[in-house]
């Protein structure tokens, strides 16, 4: 567990962007039962968390990617996060919609993107990876080179790991499910008895609790 991962996990737990209810599971939009619910948009309302996430993204971007031209946010959760990072790095910003607008120019990508530009993608949450990689596909179809993706948090599903590998996209996250569990135990958000439940869910989230 690195310092950034632990700090981000604790911040997300503190502001209730991540909620853990092992004995009273949430129901996701997909219908999955889950002991965890994550809404990283809440971090935007807390200056300390917002600043730490922004600065951590910028630090990693500088360390990992010597050259890129544009920062892209994935709609809607990472639009604000991406814009904050682009501003800090003094880079142009664009964002990728989940679907083209149904009027006007019918844009899928909003902002000024030129073919051949190198793009760093910012995302807020990685679950199965589908929507995130759809944004990558849109950028590539527009002629951009995606140098990598940075995200706040990942559940660490194997399906997502495989999907990013197949798409040849380097994914780096500020924090992750395993480190979050450890932070939750250390901070007293869950008991050690809840750890097994949280780990079992991650193994088969689509069937857990059925």
PDB file of C-alpha atoms in Angstrom:
ATOM      1  CA  UNK A   1       0.000   0.000   0.000  1.00  0.00           C
ATOM      2  CA  UNK A   2       1.630   3.264  -1.087  1.00  0.00           C
ATOM      3  CA  UNK A   3       1.084   6.618   0.607  1.00  0.00           C
ATOM      4  CA  UNK A   4      -1.148   8.057  -2.125  1.00  0.00           C
ATOM      5  CA  UNK A   5      -3.370   4.984  -2.226  1.00  0.00           C
ATOM      6  CA  UNK A   6      -3.822   4.921   1.545  1.00  0.00           C
ATOM      7  CA  UNK A   7      -4.487   8.659   1.769  1.00  0.00           C
ATOM      8  CA  UNK A   8      -7.024   8.661  -1.073  1.00  0.00           C
ATOM      9  CA  UNK A   9      -8.808   5.614   0.364  1.00  0.00           C
ATOM     10  CA  UNK A  10      -9.068   7.257   3.789  1.00  0.00           C
ATOM     11  CA  UNK A  11     -10.300  10.519   2.277  1.00  0.00           C
ATOM     12  CA  UNK A  12     -12.980   8.779   0.217  1.00  0.00           C
ATOM     13  CA  UNK A  13     -14.135   6.876   3.303  1.00  0.00           C
ATOM     14  CA  UNK A  14     -14.095  10.000   5.466  1.00  0.00           C
ATOM     15  CA  UNK A  15     -16.306  12.015   3.104  1.00  0.00           C
ATOM     16  CA  UNK A  16     -18.512   8.974   2.432  1.00  0.00           C
ATOM     17  CA  UNK A  17     -17.672   8.917  -1.250  1.00  0.00           C
ATOM     18  CA  UNK A  18     -17.096   5.237  -0.490  1.00  0.00           C
ATOM     19  CA  UNK A  19     -19.702   3.591   1.715  1.00  0.00           C
ATOM     20  CA  UNK A  20     -19.319   0.076   3.080  1.00  0.00           C
ATOM     21  CA  UNK A  21     -22.330  -1.956   4.208  1.00  0.00           C
ATOM     22  CA  UNK A  22     -21.330  -5.642   4.342  1.00  0.00           C
ATOM     23  CA  UNK A  23     -24.463  -6.617   6.286  1.00  0.00           C
ATOM     24  CA  UNK A  24     -26.885  -4.359   4.391  1.00  0.00           C
ATOM     25  CA  UNK A  25     -25.801  -4.492   0.734  1.00  0.00           C
ATOM     26  CA  UNK A  26     -26.496  -1.857  -1.891  1.00  0.00           C
ATOM     27  CA  UNK A  27     -28.156  -2.678  -5.215  1.00  0.00           C
ATOM     28  CA  UNK A  28     -26.293  -1.251  -8.200  1.00  0.00           C
ATOM     29  CA  UNK A  29     -28.011  -0.063 -11.382  1.00  0.00           C
ATOM     30  CA  UNK A  30     -26.824  -3.313 -12.974  1.00  0.00           C
ATOM     31  CA  UNK A  31     -28.844  -5.257 -10.400  1.00  0.00           C
ATOM     32  CA  UNK A  32     -25.725  -6.514  -8.636  1.00  0.00           C
ATOM     33  CA  UNK A  33     -25.822  -6.709  -4.850  1.00  0.00           C
ATOM     34  CA  UNK A  34     -22.778  -5.049  -3.347  1.00  0.00           C
ATOM     35  CA  UNK A  35     -21.319  -4.284   0.086  1.00  0.00           C
ATOM     36  CA  UNK A  36     -19.715  -1.138  -1.377  1.00  0.00           C
ATOM     37  CA  UNK A  37     -20.979   1.968  -3.119  1.00  0.00           C
ATOM     38  CA  UNK A  38     -18.546   4.479  -4.603  1.00  0.00           C
ATOM     39  CA  UNK A  39     -19.430   7.992  -5.772  1.00  0.00           C
ATOM     40  CA  UNK A  40     -16.208   9.910  -6.316  1.00  0.00           C
ATOM     41  CA  UNK A  41     -18.083  13.009  -7.462  1.00  0.00           C
ATOM     42  CA  UNK A  42     -18.463  13.802  -3.763  1.00  0.00           C
ATOM     43  CA  UNK A  43     -14.745  14.543  -3.597  1.00  0.00           C
ATOM     44  CA  UNK A  44     -15.377  17.706  -5.600  1.00  0.00           C
ATOM     45  CA  UNK A  45     -17.300  19.137  -2.643  1.00  0.00           C
ATOM     46  CA  UNK A  46     -14.370  18.772  -0.235  1.00  0.00           C
ATOM     47  CA  UNK A  47     -11.405  21.027  -0.918  1.00  0.00           C
ATOM     48  CA  UNK A  48      -8.799  18.859   0.830  1.00  0.00           C
ATOM     49  CA  UNK A  49      -9.768  15.689  -1.040  1.00  0.00           C
ATOM     50  CA  UNK A  50     -10.281  17.557  -4.310  1.00  0.00           C
ATOM     51  CA  UNK A  51      -6.861  19.184  -4.097  1.00  0.00           C
ATOM     52  CA  UNK A  52      -5.057  16.000  -3.067  1.00  0.00           C
ATOM     53  CA  UNK A  53      -6.612  14.018  -5.923  1.00  0.00           C
ATOM     54  CA  UNK A  54      -5.824  16.741  -8.451  1.00  0.00           C
ATOM     55  CA  UNK A  55      -2.223  17.081  -7.311  1.00  0.00           C
ATOM     56  CA  UNK A  56      -1.714  13.305  -7.169  1.00  0.00           C
ATOM     57  CA  UNK A  57      -2.997  12.937 -10.722  1.00  0.00           C
ATOM     58  CA  UNK A  58      -0.638  15.688 -11.881  1.00  0.00           C
ATOM     59  CA  UNK A  59       2.328  14.157 -10.050  1.00  0.00           C
ATOM     60  CA  UNK A  60       1.767  10.736 -11.612  1.00  0.00           C
ATOM     61  CA  UNK A  61       1.170  12.248 -15.045  1.00  0.00           C
ATOM     62  CA  UNK A  62       4.522  14.053 -14.901  1.00  0.00           C
ATOM     63  CA  UNK A  63       6.340  10.952 -13.673  1.00  0.00           C
ATOM     64  CA  UNK A  64       4.832   8.451 -16.125  1.00  0.00           C
ATOM     65  CA  UNK A  65       4.230  10.447 -19.294  1.00  0.00           C
ATOM     66  CA  UNK A  66       6.993  12.703 -20.557  1.00  0.00           C
ATOM     67  CA  UNK A  67       4.926  13.911 -23.466  1.00  0.00           C
ATOM     68  CA  UNK A  68       1.215  14.356 -24.055  1.00  0.00           C
ATOM     69  CA  UNK A  69      -0.765  17.145 -25.657  1.00  0.00           C
ATOM     70  CA  UNK A  70      -4.262  16.985 -24.211  1.00  0.00           C
ATOM     71  CA  UNK A  71      -6.067  15.851 -21.050  1.00  0.00           C
ATOM     72  CA  UNK A  72      -9.423  14.133 -21.644  1.00  0.00           C
ATOM     73  CA  UNK A  73     -12.103  13.521 -19.038  1.00  0.00           C
ATOM     74  CA  UNK A  74     -14.644  10.718 -19.336  1.00  0.00           C
ATOM     75  CA  UNK A  75     -18.220  11.985 -18.960  1.00  0.00           C
ATOM     76  CA  UNK A  76     -19.713  12.619 -16.651  1.00  0.00           C
ATOM     77  CA  UNK A  77     -17.867  11.744 -13.470  1.00  0.00           C
ATOM     78  CA  UNK A  78     -14.394  12.735 -14.628  1.00  0.00           C
ATOM     79  CA  UNK A  79     -15.182  15.956 -16.485  1.00  0.00           C
ATOM     80  CA  UNK A  80     -14.467  18.183 -13.495  1.00  0.00           C
ATOM     81  CA  UNK A  81     -11.533  16.071 -12.316  1.00  0.00           C
ATOM     82  CA  UNK A  82      -9.977  16.131 -15.765  1.00  0.00           C
ATOM     83  CA  UNK A  83     -10.423  19.884 -16.098  1.00  0.00           C
ATOM     84  CA  UNK A  84      -8.729  20.428 -12.727  1.00  0.00           C
ATOM     85  CA  UNK A  85      -5.751  18.317 -13.788  1.00  0.00           C
ATOM     86  CA  UNK A  86      -5.501  20.001 -17.189  1.00  0.00           C
ATOM     87  CA  UNK A  87      -5.495  23.406 -15.518  1.00  0.00           C
ATOM     88  CA  UNK A  88      -2.761  22.387 -13.082  1.00  0.00           C
ATOM     89  CA  UNK A  89      -0.636  20.988 -15.921  1.00  0.00           C
ATOM     90  CA  UNK A  90      -1.432  23.885 -18.247  1.00  0.00           C
ATOM     91  CA  UNK A  91      -2.765  21.511 -20.908  1.00  0.00           C
ATOM     92  CA  UNK A  92      -5.795  21.732 -23.213  1.00  0.00           C
ATOM     93  CA  UNK A  93      -8.866  19.877 -21.971  1.00  0.00           C
ATOM     94  CA  UNK A  94     -11.527  17.873 -23.784  1.00  0.00           C
ATOM     95  CA  UNK A  95     -14.121  15.397 -22.646  1.00  0.00           C
ATOM     96  CA  UNK A  96     -15.695  12.307 -24.146  1.00  0.00           C
ATOM     97  CA  UNK A  97     -19.438  11.750 -23.982  1.00  0.00           C
ATOM     98  CA  UNK A  98     -20.990   8.329 -23.434  1.00  0.00           C
ATOM     99  CA  UNK A  99     -22.970   8.874 -26.648  1.00  0.00           C
ATOM    100  CA  UNK A 100     -23.046  11.598 -29.317  1.00  0.00           C
ATOM    101  CA  UNK A 101     -25.337  14.559 -28.800  1.00  0.00           C
ATOM    102  CA  UNK A 102     -28.641  14.121 -30.619  1.00  0.00           C
ATOM    103  CA  UNK A 103     -28.648  17.686 -31.930  1.00  0.00           C
ATOM    104  CA  UNK A 104     -26.369  20.367 -33.335  1.00  0.00           C
ATOM    105  CA  UNK A 105     -22.944  19.006 -34.296  1.00  0.00           C
ATOM    106  CA  UNK A 106     -23.758  15.643 -32.670  1.00  0.00           C
ATOM    107  CA  UNK A 107     -20.355  15.638 -30.986  1.00  0.00           C
ATOM    108  CA  UNK A 108     -19.020  12.623 -29.143  1.00  0.00           C
ATOM    109  CA  UNK A 109     -15.849  14.465 -28.158  1.00  0.00           C
ATOM    110  CA  UNK A 110     -16.242  17.990 -26.820  1.00  0.00           C
ATOM    111  CA  UNK A 111     -13.358  20.410 -27.238  1.00  0.00           C
ATOM    112  CA  UNK A 112     -10.543  20.846 -29.711  1.00  0.00           C
ATOM    113  CA  UNK A 113      -8.795  17.580 -30.601  1.00  0.00           C
ATOM    114  CA  UNK A 114      -6.484  17.238 -33.582  1.00  0.00           C
ATOM    115  CA  UNK A 115      -5.561  13.970 -35.238  1.00  0.00           C
ATOM    116  CA  UNK A 116      -2.199  12.720 -34.044  1.00  0.00           C
ATOM    117  CA  UNK A 117      -2.313  14.399 -30.650  1.00  0.00           C
ATOM    118  CA  UNK A 118      -1.300  12.414 -27.584  1.00  0.00           C
ATOM    119  CA  UNK A 119      -4.054  12.215 -24.979  1.00  0.00           C
ATOM    120  CA  UNK A 120      -3.992  11.373 -21.269  1.00  0.00           C
ATOM    121  CA  UNK A 121      -7.408  10.171 -20.115  1.00  0.00           C
ATOM    122  CA  UNK A 122      -8.767  10.905 -16.637  1.00  0.00           C
ATOM    123  CA  UNK A 123     -11.490   8.684 -15.154  1.00  0.00           C
ATOM    124  CA  UNK A 124     -13.125   8.664 -11.732  1.00  0.00           C
ATOM    125  CA  UNK A 125     -13.984   4.993 -11.206  1.00  0.00           C
ATOM    126  CA  UNK A 126     -13.109   1.693 -12.879  1.00  0.00           C
ATOM    127  CA  UNK A 127     -15.598  -1.139 -12.504  1.00  0.00           C
ATOM    128  CA  UNK A 128     -15.745  -3.490 -15.496  1.00  0.00           C
ATOM    129  CA  UNK A 129     -13.866  -0.992 -17.667  1.00  0.00           C
ATOM    130  CA  UNK A 130     -16.477  -0.910 -20.420  1.00  0.00           C
ATOM    131  CA  UNK A 131     -17.411   2.770 -20.412  1.00  0.00           C
ATOM    132  CA  UNK A 132     -13.817   3.864 -19.839  1.00  0.00           C
ATOM    133  CA  UNK A 133     -12.517   1.895 -22.803  1.00  0.00           C
ATOM    134  CA  UNK A 134     -15.395   3.119 -24.943  1.00  0.00           C
ATOM    135  CA  UNK A 135     -13.998   6.610 -24.425  1.00  0.00           C
ATOM    136  CA  UNK A 136     -10.547   5.403 -25.437  1.00  0.00           C
ATOM    137  CA  UNK A 137     -12.029   3.903 -28.588  1.00  0.00           C
ATOM    138  CA  UNK A 138     -13.719   7.208 -29.443  1.00  0.00           C
ATOM    139  CA  UNK A 139     -10.444   9.079 -29.047  1.00  0.00           C
ATOM    140  CA  UNK A 140      -8.563   6.581 -31.177  1.00  0.00           C
ATOM    141  CA  UNK A 141     -11.244   6.726 -33.846  1.00  0.00           C
ATOM    142  CA  UNK A 142     -10.744  10.493 -33.905  1.00  0.00           C
ATOM    143  CA  UNK A 143      -7.077   9.941 -34.692  1.00  0.00           C
ATOM    144  CA  UNK A 144      -5.653  10.523 -31.213  1.00  0.00           C
ATOM    145  CA  UNK A 145      -2.955   8.481 -29.501  1.00  0.00           C
ATOM    146  CA  UNK A 146      -4.006   7.527 -25.974  1.00  0.00           C
ATOM    147  CA  UNK A 147      -0.874   7.423 -23.825  1.00  0.00           C
ATOM    148  CA  UNK A 148      -2.661   6.065 -20.763  1.00  0.00           C
ATOM    149  CA  UNK A 149      -5.508   6.432 -18.298  1.00  0.00           C
ATOM    150  CA  UNK A 150      -5.449   7.662 -14.707  1.00  0.00           C
ATOM    151  CA  UNK A 151      -8.397   6.941 -12.413  1.00  0.00           C
ATOM    152  CA  UNK A 152      -9.234   7.683  -8.795  1.00  0.00           C
ATOM    153  CA  UNK A 153     -10.333   4.192  -7.776  1.00  0.00           C
ATOM    154  CA  UNK A 154     -10.701   0.672  -9.128  1.00  0.00           C
ATOM    155  CA  UNK A 155     -12.576  -2.326  -7.772  1.00  0.00           C
ATOM    156  CA  UNK A 156      -9.874  -4.494  -9.340  1.00  0.00           C
ATOM    157  CA  UNK A 157     -12.212  -6.862 -11.167  1.00  0.00           C
ATOM    158  CA  UNK A 158     -10.319  -9.343 -13.328  1.00  0.00           C
ATOM    159  CA  UNK A 159     -12.704  -8.524 -16.168  1.00  0.00           C
ATOM    160  CA  UNK A 160     -11.420  -4.950 -16.146  1.00  0.00           C
ATOM    161  CA  UNK A 161      -7.780  -6.007 -15.896  1.00  0.00           C
ATOM    162  CA  UNK A 162      -8.225  -8.237 -18.960  1.00  0.00           C
ATOM    163  CA  UNK A 163     -10.163  -5.584 -20.878  1.00  0.00           C
ATOM    164  CA  UNK A 164      -7.466  -2.939 -20.418  1.00  0.00           C
ATOM    165  CA  UNK A 165      -4.770  -5.441 -21.399  1.00  0.00           C
ATOM    166  CA  UNK A 166      -6.691  -6.428 -24.542  1.00  0.00           C
ATOM    167  CA  UNK A 167      -7.162  -2.764 -25.458  1.00  0.00           C
ATOM    168  CA  UNK A 168      -3.473  -2.063 -24.796  1.00  0.00           C
ATOM    169  CA  UNK A 169      -4.253   0.779 -22.409  1.00  0.00           C
ATOM    170  CA  UNK A 170      -2.014   1.443 -19.420  1.00  0.00           C
ATOM    171  CA  UNK A 171      -4.200   2.076 -16.375  1.00  0.00           C
ATOM    172  CA  UNK A 172      -2.916   3.698 -13.190  1.00  0.00           C
ATOM    173  CA  UNK A 173      -5.241   4.342 -10.248  1.00  0.00           C
ATOM    174  CA  UNK A 174      -4.722   6.490  -7.191  1.00  0.00           C
ATOM    175  CA  UNK A 175      -6.298   3.853  -4.960  1.00  0.00           C
ATOM    176  CA  UNK A 176      -7.823   0.403  -5.213  1.00  0.00           C
ATOM    177  CA  UNK A 177     -10.155  -2.029  -3.508  1.00  0.00           C
ATOM    178  CA  UNK A 178      -7.532  -3.984  -1.587  1.00  0.00           C
ATOM    179  CA  UNK A 179      -5.915  -0.892  -0.121  1.00  0.00           C
ATOM    180  CA  UNK A 180      -9.333   0.577   0.670  1.00  0.00           C
ATOM    181  CA  UNK A 181     -10.229  -2.503   2.741  1.00  0.00           C
ATOM    182  CA  UNK A 182      -7.029  -2.155   4.730  1.00  0.00           C
ATOM    183  CA  UNK A 183      -7.647   1.572   5.253  1.00  0.00           C
ATOM    184  CA  UNK A 184     -11.217   0.838   6.345  1.00  0.00           C
ATOM    185  CA  UNK A 185     -10.047  -1.648   8.956  1.00  0.00           C
ATOM    186  CA  UNK A 186      -7.322   0.675  10.257  1.00  0.00           C
ATOM    187  CA  UNK A 187      -9.780   3.564  10.493  1.00  0.00           C
ATOM    188  CA  UNK A 188     -12.496   1.487  12.152  1.00  0.00           C
ATOM    189  CA  UNK A 189     -15.045   1.745   9.340  1.00  0.00           C
ATOM    190  CA  UNK A 190     -15.408  -2.028   9.286  1.00  0.00           C
ATOM    191  CA  UNK A 191     -14.417  -4.831  11.622  1.00  0.00           C
ATOM    192  CA  UNK A 192     -11.942  -7.545  10.784  1.00  0.00           C
ATOM    193  CA  UNK A 193     -14.928  -9.893  10.574  1.00  0.00           C
ATOM    194  CA  UNK A 194     -16.231  -7.929   7.575  1.00  0.00           C
ATOM    195  CA  UNK A 195     -13.070  -8.469   5.565  1.00  0.00           C
ATOM    196  CA  UNK A 196     -14.067 -11.944   4.362  1.00  0.00           C
ATOM    197  CA  UNK A 197     -17.421 -10.612   3.114  1.00  0.00           C
ATOM    198  CA  UNK A 198     -15.758  -7.773   1.216  1.00  0.00           C
ATOM    199  CA  UNK A 199     -13.211 -10.115  -0.349  1.00  0.00           C
ATOM    200  CA  UNK A 200     -15.823 -12.723  -1.309  1.00  0.00           C
ATOM    201  CA  UNK A 201     -17.893 -10.099  -3.129  1.00  0.00           C
ATOM    202  CA  UNK A 202     -14.970  -9.021  -5.273  1.00  0.00           C
ATOM    203  CA  UNK A 203     -14.420 -12.603  -6.470  1.00  0.00           C
ATOM    204  CA  UNK A 204     -17.866 -12.853  -8.104  1.00  0.00           C
ATOM    205  CA  UNK A 205     -19.793  -9.575  -7.821  1.00  0.00           C
ATOM    206  CA  UNK A 206     -22.401 -10.580 -10.404  1.00  0.00           C
ATOM    207  CA  UNK A 207     -23.562 -13.573  -8.347  1.00  0.00           C
ATOM    208  CA  UNK A 208     -22.773 -12.440  -4.785  1.00  0.00           C
ATOM    209  CA  UNK A 209     -25.838 -12.161  -2.577  1.00  0.00           C
ATOM    210  CA  UNK A 210     -28.137 -13.943  -5.038  1.00  0.00           C
TER     211      UNK A 210
END
